[in-house]
mmCIF file of C-alpha atoms and ligand atoms in Angstrom:
data_model
loop_
_atom_site.group_PDB
_atom_site.id
_atom_site.type_symbol
_atom_site.label_atom_id
_atom_site.label_comp_id
_atom_site.label_asym_id
_atom_site.label_seq_id
_atom_site.Cartn_x
_atom_site.Cartn_y
_atom_site.Cartn_z
ATOM 1 C CA UNK A 16 20.893 14.530 0.323
ATOM 2 C CA UNK A 17 19.943 13.650 -3.227
ATOM 3 C CA UNK A 18 22.467 13.859 -6.042
ATOM 4 C CA UNK A 19 20.982 14.179 -9.485
ATOM 5 C CA UNK A 20 23.605 12.998 -11.992
ATOM 6 C CA UNK A 21 23.876 14.141 -15.585
ATOM 7 C CA UNK A 22 22.260 11.911 -18.211
ATOM 8 C CA UNK A 23 25.698 10.731 -19.330
ATOM 9 C CA UNK A 24 28.456 10.450 -16.782
ATOM 10 C CA UNK A 25 31.970 9.187 -16.395
ATOM 11 C CA UNK A 26 31.221 6.046 -14.360
ATOM 12 C CA UNK A 27 34.723 5.883 -12.905
ATOM 13 C CA UNK A 28 34.491 9.357 -11.414
ATOM 14 C CA UNK A 29 30.968 8.690 -10.115
ATOM 15 C CA UNK A 30 32.173 5.451 -8.515
ATOM 16 C CA UNK A 31 34.944 7.345 -6.685
ATOM 17 C CA UNK A 32 32.458 9.945 -5.479
ATOM 18 C CA UNK A 33 29.997 7.323 -4.245
ATOM 19 C CA UNK A 34 32.786 5.415 -2.529
ATOM 20 C CA UNK A 35 33.861 8.578 -0.754
ATOM 21 C CA UNK A 36 30.307 9.209 0.427
ATOM 22 C CA UNK A 37 29.871 5.582 1.483
ATOM 23 C CA UNK A 38 32.835 6.002 3.777
ATOM 24 C CA UNK A 39 30.436 7.969 5.982
ATOM 25 C CA UNK A 40 27.926 5.941 8.028
ATOM 26 C CA UNK A 41 25.349 6.516 5.317
ATOM 27 C CA UNK A 42 24.215 3.996 2.752
ATOM 28 C CA UNK A 43 24.378 5.318 -0.769
ATOM 29 C CA UNK A 44 21.570 4.155 -3.026
ATOM 30 C CA UNK A 45 21.636 4.784 -6.748
ATOM 31 C CA UNK A 46 18.760 4.285 -9.173
ATOM 32 C CA UNK A 47 19.668 5.448 -12.666
ATOM 33 C CA UNK A 48 20.670 9.090 -12.466
ATOM 34 C CA UNK A 49 19.340 9.552 -8.916
ATOM 35 C CA UNK A 50 21.593 8.961 -5.937
ATOM 36 C CA UNK A 51 20.175 9.076 -2.420
ATOM 37 C CA UNK A 52 22.556 9.626 0.470
ATOM 38 C CA UNK A 53 20.422 9.414 3.612
ATOM 39 C CA UNK A 54 21.718 11.312 6.645
ATOM 40 C CA UNK A 55 24.351 13.259 4.696
ATOM 41 C CA UNK A 56 23.464 16.879 4.061
ATOM 42 C CA UNK A 57 26.612 18.353 2.564
ATOM 43 C CA UNK A 58 29.365 17.365 0.190
ATOM 44 C CA UNK A 59 32.236 19.232 -1.380
ATOM 45 C CA UNK A 60 32.767 18.072 -4.931
ATOM 46 C CA UNK A 61 36.089 17.910 -6.759
ATOM 47 C CA UNK A 62 36.024 19.652 -10.134
ATOM 48 C CA UNK A 63 35.824 16.378 -12.099
ATOM 49 C CA UNK A 64 33.008 15.157 -9.828
ATOM 50 C CA UNK A 65 31.072 18.397 -10.198
ATOM 51 C CA UNK A 66 31.153 17.871 -13.962
ATOM 52 C CA UNK A 67 29.049 14.696 -13.503
ATOM 53 C CA UNK A 68 26.376 16.321 -11.377
ATOM 54 C CA UNK A 69 23.243 18.113 -12.591
ATOM 55 C CA UNK A 70 21.941 19.091 -9.160
ATOM 56 C CA UNK A 71 22.425 18.488 -5.473
ATOM 57 C CA UNK A 72 19.378 18.659 -3.245
ATOM 58 C CA UNK A 73 20.630 19.118 0.305
ATOM 59 C CA UNK A 74 17.370 19.755 2.120
ATOM 60 C CA UNK A 75 15.556 16.440 1.811
ATOM 61 C CA UNK A 76 12.725 14.822 3.754
ATOM 62 C CA UNK A 77 13.529 11.943 6.090
ATOM 63 C CA UNK A 78 12.096 9.467 3.590
ATOM 64 C CA UNK A 79 14.640 10.149 0.874
ATOM 65 C CA UNK A 80 13.976 7.116 -1.330
ATOM 66 C CA UNK A 81 10.223 7.632 -1.227
ATOM 67 C CA UNK A 82 10.526 11.314 -2.056
ATOM 68 C CA UNK A 83 9.490 12.848 -5.361
ATOM 69 C CA UNK A 84 12.822 14.696 -5.191
ATOM 70 C CA UNK A 85 14.562 11.346 -5.582
ATOM 71 C CA UNK A 86 12.143 9.883 -8.087
ATOM 72 C CA UNK A 87 9.822 12.410 -9.758
ATOM 73 C CA UNK A 88 7.962 9.735 -11.765
ATOM 74 C CA UNK A 89 5.129 7.717 -10.221
ATOM 75 C CA UNK A 90 5.994 4.213 -9.043
ATOM 76 C CA UNK A 91 3.922 1.771 -11.045
ATOM 77 C CA UNK A 92 3.509 -1.732 -9.643
ATOM 78 C CA UNK A 93 2.799 -4.426 -12.200
ATOM 79 C CA UNK A 94 1.286 -7.733 -11.151
ATOM 80 C CA UNK A 95 0.094 -10.547 -13.415
ATOM 81 C CA UNK A 96 -3.492 -9.217 -13.474
ATOM 82 C CA UNK A 97 -3.187 -5.660 -12.126
ATOM 83 C CA UNK A 98 -1.345 -2.387 -12.566
ATOM 84 C CA UNK A 99 -1.205 -0.118 -9.532
ATOM 85 C CA UNK A 100 -0.215 3.555 -9.806
ATOM 86 C CA UNK A 101 0.393 5.969 -12.631
ATOM 87 C CA UNK A 102 -2.106 8.157 -14.402
ATOM 88 C CA UNK A 103 -5.617 7.231 -15.461
ATOM 89 C CA UNK A 104 -6.039 3.778 -13.958
ATOM 90 C CA UNK A 105 -7.906 2.755 -10.840
ATOM 91 C CA UNK A 106 -7.189 -0.569 -9.157
ATOM 92 C CA UNK A 107 -9.986 -2.275 -7.265
ATOM 93 C CA UNK A 108 -9.144 -4.742 -4.484
ATOM 94 C CA UNK A 109 -11.995 -6.538 -2.764
ATOM 95 C CA UNK A 110 -12.806 -9.570 -0.686
ATOM 96 C CA UNK A 111 -13.844 -10.613 2.784
ATOM 97 C CA UNK A 112 -12.053 -9.271 5.861
ATOM 98 C CA UNK A 113 -11.029 -12.831 6.784
ATOM 99 C CA UNK A 114 -10.731 -15.962 4.722
ATOM 100 C CA UNK A 115 -13.519 -17.975 6.353
ATOM 101 C CA UNK A 116 -13.684 -21.167 4.293
ATOM 102 C CA UNK A 117 -12.710 -22.474 0.885
ATOM 103 C CA UNK A 118 -16.271 -22.163 -0.418
ATOM 104 C CA UNK A 119 -16.884 -18.716 0.995
ATOM 105 C CA UNK A 120 -13.741 -17.125 -0.385
ATOM 106 C CA UNK A 121 -14.465 -18.694 -3.796
ATOM 107 C CA UNK A 122 -17.935 -17.127 -3.806
ATOM 108 C CA UNK A 123 -16.571 -13.759 -2.726
ATOM 109 C CA UNK A 124 -13.806 -13.890 -5.356
ATOM 110 C CA UNK A 125 -16.425 -14.203 -8.093
ATOM 111 C CA UNK A 126 -18.312 -11.195 -6.757
ATOM 112 C CA UNK A 127 -15.111 -9.179 -6.332
ATOM 113 C CA UNK A 128 -14.111 -9.925 -9.921
ATOM 114 C CA UNK A 129 -17.552 -9.064 -11.267
ATOM 115 C CA UNK A 130 -17.202 -5.628 -9.664
ATOM 116 C CA UNK A 131 -13.945 -5.014 -11.500
ATOM 117 C CA UNK A 132 -11.527 -6.005 -8.744
ATOM 118 C CA UNK A 133 -8.239 -7.413 -10.014
ATOM 119 C CA UNK A 134 -6.919 -8.201 -6.542
ATOM 120 C CA UNK A 135 -8.617 -10.501 -4.062
ATOM 121 C CA UNK A 136 -8.188 -9.552 -0.406
ATOM 122 C CA UNK A 137 -8.664 -11.698 2.671
ATOM 123 C CA UNK A 138 -6.791 -12.189 5.913
ATOM 124 C CA UNK A 139 -5.479 -15.604 6.909
ATOM 125 C CA UNK A 140 -3.649 -14.130 9.902
ATOM 126 C CA UNK A 141 -5.838 -11.550 11.620
ATOM 127 C CA UNK A 142 -4.728 -8.770 13.977
ATOM 128 C CA UNK A 143 -7.678 -8.803 16.383
ATOM 129 C CA UNK A 144 -8.213 -6.381 19.218
ATOM 130 C CA UNK A 145 -9.067 -9.285 21.525
ATOM 131 C CA UNK A 146 -7.010 -12.502 21.759
ATOM 132 C CA UNK A 147 -10.292 -14.420 22.063
ATOM 133 C CA UNK A 148 -11.579 -13.291 18.641
ATOM 134 C CA UNK A 149 -11.106 -15.380 15.474
ATOM 135 C CA UNK A 150 -7.396 -15.298 14.598
ATOM 136 C CA UNK A 151 -7.532 -16.570 11.007
ATOM 137 C CA UNK A 152 -7.209 -19.926 9.233
ATOM 138 C CA UNK A 153 -3.441 -19.658 8.774
ATOM 139 C CA UNK A 154 -1.825 -21.546 5.900
ATOM 140 C CA UNK A 155 -5.094 -23.268 4.932
ATOM 141 C CA UNK A 156 -6.596 -19.802 4.503
ATOM 142 C CA UNK A 157 -3.715 -18.773 2.252
ATOM 143 C CA UNK A 158 -4.309 -21.864 0.084
ATOM 144 C CA UNK A 159 -8.033 -21.145 -0.265
ATOM 145 C CA UNK A 160 -7.363 -17.490 -1.052
ATOM 146 C CA UNK A 161 -4.753 -18.300 -3.707
ATOM 147 C CA UNK A 162 -6.964 -20.918 -5.348
ATOM 148 C CA UNK A 163 -9.978 -18.569 -5.425
ATOM 149 C CA UNK A 164 -7.877 -15.797 -6.978
ATOM 150 C CA UNK A 165 -6.359 -18.138 -9.589
ATOM 151 C CA UNK A 166 -9.765 -19.492 -10.502
ATOM 152 C CA UNK A 167 -10.859 -15.930 -11.343
ATOM 153 C CA UNK A 168 -7.634 -14.588 -12.864
ATOM 154 C CA UNK A 169 -6.910 -12.279 -9.922
ATOM 155 C CA UNK A 170 -3.907 -11.299 -7.810
ATOM 156 C CA UNK A 171 -3.801 -11.774 -4.043
ATOM 157 C CA UNK A 172 -3.274 -9.244 -1.263
ATOM 158 C CA UNK A 173 -3.096 -10.602 2.276
ATOM 159 C CA UNK A 174 -1.748 -9.446 5.587
ATOM 160 C CA UNK A 175 1.586 -10.504 7.026
ATOM 161 C CA UNK A 176 1.528 -9.907 10.775
ATOM 162 C CA UNK A 177 4.777 -11.431 11.840
ATOM 163 C CA UNK A 178 8.263 -11.504 10.355
ATOM 164 C CA UNK A 179 8.449 -15.275 10.867
ATOM 165 C CA UNK A 180 5.570 -15.667 8.357
ATOM 166 C CA UNK A 181 7.151 -13.662 5.539
ATOM 167 C CA UNK A 182 8.556 -16.621 3.574
ATOM 168 C CA UNK A 183 5.415 -18.707 3.982
ATOM 169 C CA UNK A 184 3.026 -15.931 2.920
ATOM 170 C CA UNK A 185 5.293 -14.977 -0.008
ATOM 171 C CA UNK A 186 4.532 -18.407 -1.494
ATOM 172 C CA UNK A 187 0.841 -17.546 -1.778
ATOM 173 C CA UNK A 188 0.507 -13.795 -2.220
ATOM 174 C CA UNK A 189 1.265 -11.112 -4.825
ATOM 175 C CA UNK A 190 1.170 -8.250 -2.303
ATOM 176 C CA UNK A 191 2.007 -8.190 1.403
ATOM 177 C CA UNK A 192 -0.398 -6.091 3.423
ATOM 178 C CA UNK A 193 1.143 -4.532 6.525
ATOM 179 C CA UNK A 194 -1.725 -3.764 8.874
ATOM 180 C CA UNK A 195 -2.316 -0.445 10.608
ATOM 181 C CA UNK A 196 -1.271 -1.911 13.951
ATOM 182 C CA UNK A 197 2.056 -2.972 12.487
ATOM 183 C CA UNK A 198 2.946 0.233 10.612
ATOM 184 C CA UNK A 199 5.886 0.803 12.939
ATOM 185 C CA UNK A 200 6.850 -2.831 13.496
ATOM 186 C CA UNK A 201 10.341 -2.133 12.218
ATOM 187 C CA UNK A 202 11.577 -5.719 12.193
ATOM 188 C CA UNK A 203 8.567 -6.689 10.059
ATOM 189 C CA UNK A 204 9.173 -3.718 7.730
ATOM 190 C CA UNK A 205 12.837 -4.724 7.384
ATOM 191 C CA UNK A 206 11.845 -8.328 6.687
ATOM 192 C CA UNK A 207 9.449 -7.447 3.818
ATOM 193 C CA UNK A 208 12.012 -4.902 2.599
ATOM 194 C CA UNK A 209 14.375 -7.781 1.866
ATOM 195 C CA UNK A 210 11.847 -9.495 -0.413
ATOM 196 C CA UNK A 211 10.776 -8.669 -3.950
ATOM 197 C CA UNK A 212 7.071 -8.887 -3.117
ATOM 198 C CA UNK A 213 5.171 -5.565 -3.402
ATOM 199 C CA UNK A 214 4.065 -4.159 -0.045
ATOM 200 C CA UNK A 215 0.837 -2.325 0.826
ATOM 201 C CA UNK A 216 1.597 -0.323 3.958
ATOM 202 C CA UNK A 217 -1.424 0.790 5.952
ATOM 203 C CA UNK A 218 -1.317 4.014 7.920
ATOM 204 C CA UNK A 219 -1.262 3.400 11.657
ATOM 205 C CA UNK A 220 -4.182 4.324 13.867
ATOM 206 C CA UNK A 221 -2.184 7.230 15.271
ATOM 207 C CA UNK A 222 0.333 7.551 12.471
ATOM 208 C CA UNK A 223 1.164 10.982 11.075
ATOM 209 C CA UNK A 224 1.947 11.339 7.393
ATOM 210 C CA UNK A 225 5.653 11.583 8.234
ATOM 211 C CA UNK A 226 5.398 8.443 10.385
ATOM 212 C CA UNK A 227 3.890 6.616 7.397
ATOM 213 C CA UNK A 228 6.595 7.884 5.034
ATOM 214 C CA UNK A 229 9.351 6.984 7.459
ATOM 215 C CA UNK A 230 7.854 3.521 7.875
ATOM 216 C CA UNK A 231 7.828 3.098 4.081
ATOM 217 C CA UNK A 232 11.491 4.125 4.025
ATOM 218 C CA UNK A 233 12.350 1.073 6.156
ATOM 219 C CA UNK A 234 10.970 -1.116 3.360
ATOM 220 C CA UNK A 235 12.686 0.855 0.585
ATOM 221 C CA UNK A 236 16.019 0.969 2.442
ATOM 222 C CA UNK A 237 16.030 -2.841 2.389
ATOM 223 C CA UNK A 238 15.913 -2.773 -1.419
ATOM 224 C CA UNK A 239 12.180 -3.291 -2.020
ATOM 225 C CA UNK A 240 10.825 -0.225 -3.831
ATOM 226 C CA UNK A 241 7.458 -1.708 -4.785
ATOM 227 C CA UNK A 242 5.425 0.040 -2.135
ATOM 228 C CA UNK A 243 1.896 1.408 -1.985
ATOM 229 C CA UNK A 244 0.451 3.443 0.878
ATOM 230 C CA UNK A 245 -3.038 2.867 2.286
ATOM 231 C CA UNK A 246 -5.171 5.511 3.973
ATOM 232 C CA UNK A 247 -7.599 3.576 6.190
ATOM 233 C CA UNK A 248 -8.700 6.219 8.665
ATOM 234 C CA UNK A 249 -7.033 7.392 11.838
ATOM 235 C CA UNK A 250 -8.099 7.709 15.467
ATOM 236 C CA UNK A 251 -9.350 11.142 16.391
ATOM 237 C CA UNK A 252 -11.421 12.543 19.224
ATOM 238 C CA UNK A 253 -14.662 11.457 17.531
ATOM 239 C CA UNK A 254 -15.432 7.808 16.850
ATOM 240 C CA UNK A 255 -19.065 7.885 17.903
ATOM 241 C CA UNK A 256 -20.520 7.495 14.406
ATOM 242 C CA UNK A 257 -17.549 6.261 12.397
ATOM 243 C CA UNK A 258 -14.936 3.705 13.414
ATOM 244 C CA UNK A 259 -12.127 6.075 12.386
ATOM 245 C CA UNK A 260 -11.706 9.468 10.716
ATOM 246 C CA UNK A 261 -11.058 9.121 6.983
ATOM 247 C CA UNK A 262 -8.188 11.501 6.262
ATOM 248 C CA UNK A 263 -8.842 12.079 2.581
ATOM 249 C CA UNK A 264 -6.522 15.067 2.413
ATOM 250 C CA UNK A 265 -3.707 12.591 3.057
ATOM 251 C CA UNK A 266 -4.187 11.312 -0.515
ATOM 252 C CA UNK A 267 -3.096 14.451 -2.412
ATOM 253 C CA UNK A 268 -0.566 15.274 0.314
ATOM 254 C CA UNK A 269 1.108 11.878 -0.033
ATOM 255 C CA UNK A 270 0.985 12.129 -3.820
ATOM 256 C CA UNK A 271 2.820 15.426 -3.598
ATOM 257 C CA UNK A 272 5.486 14.092 -1.252
ATOM 258 C CA UNK A 273 5.999 10.595 -2.607
ATOM 259 C CA UNK A 274 5.935 8.655 -5.853
ATOM 260 C CA UNK A 275 4.243 5.609 -4.333
ATOM 261 C CA UNK A 276 0.645 4.781 -5.317
ATOM 262 C CA UNK A 277 -1.894 5.815 -2.672
ATOM 263 C CA UNK A 278 -4.857 3.505 -2.063
ATOM 264 C CA UNK A 279 -7.963 4.258 0.001
ATOM 265 C CA UNK A 280 -9.742 1.850 2.330
ATOM 266 C CA UNK A 281 -13.224 3.250 3.009
ATOM 267 C CA UNK A 282 -14.278 0.043 4.859
ATOM 268 C CA UNK A 283 -11.964 0.376 7.854
ATOM 269 C CA UNK A 284 -12.171 4.169 7.683
ATOM 270 C CA UNK A 285 -15.876 4.286 8.513
ATOM 271 C CA UNK A 286 -16.681 0.829 9.909
ATOM 272 C CA UNK A 287 -20.368 0.918 8.875
ATOM 273 C CA UNK A 288 -21.494 -0.534 5.555
ATOM 274 C CA UNK A 289 -23.984 2.232 4.722
ATOM 275 C CA UNK A 290 -21.230 4.858 4.932
ATOM 276 C CA UNK A 291 -18.823 2.951 2.679
ATOM 277 C CA UNK A 292 -20.322 3.903 -0.707
ATOM 278 C CA UNK A 293 -20.280 7.695 -0.174
ATOM 279 C CA UNK A 294 -16.719 7.463 1.145
ATOM 280 C CA UNK A 295 -15.740 5.247 -1.791
ATOM 281 C CA UNK A 296 -17.004 8.009 -4.089
ATOM 282 C CA UNK A 297 -14.959 10.508 -2.096
ATOM 283 C CA UNK A 298 -11.944 8.199 -2.198
ATOM 284 C CA UNK A 299 -11.824 8.048 -5.978
ATOM 285 C CA UNK A 300 -12.528 11.784 -6.160
ATOM 286 C CA UNK A 301 -9.521 12.432 -3.902
ATOM 287 C CA UNK A 302 -7.323 11.121 -6.710
ATOM 288 C CA UNK A 303 -6.299 7.791 -5.171
ATOM 289 C CA UNK A 304 -4.810 5.124 -7.448
ATOM 290 C CA UNK A 305 -7.098 2.429 -6.123
ATOM 291 C CA UNK A 306 -9.354 1.148 -3.403
ATOM 292 C CA UNK A 307 -9.542 -1.831 -1.074
ATOM 293 C CA UNK A 308 -12.982 -2.791 0.163
ATOM 294 C CA UNK A 309 -14.499 -5.555 2.278
ATOM 295 C CA UNK A 310 -17.436 -7.624 1.023
ATOM 296 C CA UNK A 311 -19.542 -10.432 2.508
ATOM 297 C CA UNK A 312 -22.747 -12.192 1.477
ATOM 298 C CA UNK A 313 -23.826 -12.777 5.096
ATOM 299 C CA UNK A 314 -22.322 -9.909 7.094
ATOM 300 C CA UNK A 315 -24.320 -10.731 10.244
ATOM 301 C CA UNK A 316 -22.345 -13.978 10.521
ATOM 302 C CA UNK A 317 -18.970 -12.717 9.257
ATOM 303 C CA UNK A 318 -15.966 -13.914 11.294
ATOM 304 C CA UNK A 319 -14.642 -10.331 11.436
ATOM 305 C CA UNK A 320 -15.642 -6.793 10.458
ATOM 306 C CA UNK A 321 -19.216 -7.782 9.479
ATOM 307 C CA UNK A 322 -20.726 -4.330 10.168
ATOM 308 C CA UNK A 323 -18.577 -2.682 7.479
ATOM 309 C CA UNK A 324 -18.894 -5.371 4.784
ATOM 310 C CA UNK A 325 -20.803 -4.557 1.611
ATOM 311 C CA UNK A 326 -23.246 -7.178 0.386
ATOM 312 C CA UNK A 327 -22.647 -8.209 -3.244
ATOM 313 C CA UNK A 328 -25.432 -6.062 -4.722
ATOM 314 C CA UNK A 329 -24.270 -2.924 -2.911
ATOM 315 C CA UNK A 330 -20.659 -3.631 -3.826
ATOM 316 C CA UNK A 331 -21.494 -4.045 -7.528
ATOM 317 C CA UNK A 332 -23.406 -0.766 -7.577
ATOM 318 C CA UNK A 333 -20.608 1.027 -5.713
ATOM 319 C CA UNK A 334 -17.812 -0.167 -8.007
ATOM 320 C CA UNK A 335 -19.806 0.716 -11.132
ATOM 321 C CA UNK A 336 -20.202 4.254 -9.806
ATOM 322 C CA UNK A 337 -16.572 4.495 -8.743
ATOM 323 C CA UNK A 338 -15.304 3.460 -12.192
ATOM 324 C CA UNK A 339 -17.728 5.934 -13.809
ATOM 325 C CA UNK A 340 -16.417 8.690 -11.572
ATOM 326 C CA UNK A 341 -12.864 7.775 -12.498
ATOM 327 C CA UNK A 342 -13.737 7.990 -16.194
ATOM 328 C CA UNK A 343 -15.247 11.405 -15.645
ATOM 329 C CA UNK A 344 -12.066 12.498 -13.858
ATOM 330 C CA UNK A 345 -9.934 11.144 -16.690
ATOM 331 C CA UNK A 346 -11.947 13.250 -19.152
ATOM 332 C CA UNK A 347 -10.873 16.373 -17.206
ATOM 333 C CA UNK A 348 -7.222 15.432 -17.651
ATOM 334 C CA UNK A 349 -7.565 14.820 -21.386
HETATM 335 C C1 PEP B 15 -7.870 -5.546 7.420
HETATM 336 O O1 PEP B 15 -7.512 -5.150 6.292
HETATM 337 O O2 PEP B 15 -8.750 -6.403 7.599
HETATM 338 C C2 PEP B 15 -7.286 -4.881 8.612
HETATM 339 C C3 PEP B 15 -7.150 -5.525 9.745
HETATM 340 O O3 PEP B 15 -6.969 -3.591 8.376
HETATM 341 P P1 PEP B 15 -6.272 -2.483 9.328
HETATM 342 O O4 PEP B 15 -4.875 -2.985 9.570
HETATM 343 O O5 PEP B 15 -6.330 -1.239 8.512
HETATM 344 O O6 PEP B 15 -7.093 -2.390 10.585
HETATM 345 MN MN1 MN B 16 -11.060 -5.985 8.184
#
């Protein structure tokens, strides 16, 4: 249930109402004039309480806090060098799949920045399909990534795979990435939900849109409302020519259902570098708030995800086109 309060209310009466509702097993969460009461679908108001209330929405989605019914306005995430969400802007995030060395990530940061990226990506803890594949440089990788981003005036996005790493990674990053394989790792979601670090939640390989929204609600329920959702392709019956199936319709659907920024990841969606640019075009055209893309200057020798990495020249051409497309789209809105 969502209770929409009047613009001006008698705080004493509202406090009594919220206390009464909190007596149920639900947790009452209030942001300004919006009050979310998850798991409660009905309330009988006293006359003085009813006078404080503009509207009660009883039929709510499972992800109450993430719902547009709870917060109609877009969530806008502000970082030192980037703004994510809201109208008109487009946030580029780029970098290698893995942090490979201090020198390499510095080189890639320069390229990423030149293409208009304001966030540098790179994994220091890698979720690999095989335990024998490269697992990441760990804390050294985080240090290299942070230094490369600082050197270029960029923010950092990096994956947190395990709840025991949350505090350590928070020291180095501006955004926690939760990988597709961890979308429903509820203890990890709860752990990042207790922090104030923005979270980029990737859609699971077999995650429905409701699964993704419910997963985001775990983060929001912990008190962290700085969330963005990443569409990175899902598993379908056909992965012969693309690594995953890019569900672009998820972008406008999520934007309708939730106020969180939606970001596209064409790299993991298709898995082949020559398919990334057309899908990057499609990603911006879908109305996403930003994009995360993998780059490498020697993809054949990349420690991970080489086949999908864009070489610098291709990346620079792609981002130029993507920003031009975004400008064209903005001219339609004007
Ligand atoms: C990544 O960003 O390198 C990654 C592992 O992504 P995903 O969780 O989407 O597979
Ligand atoms: Mn990758």
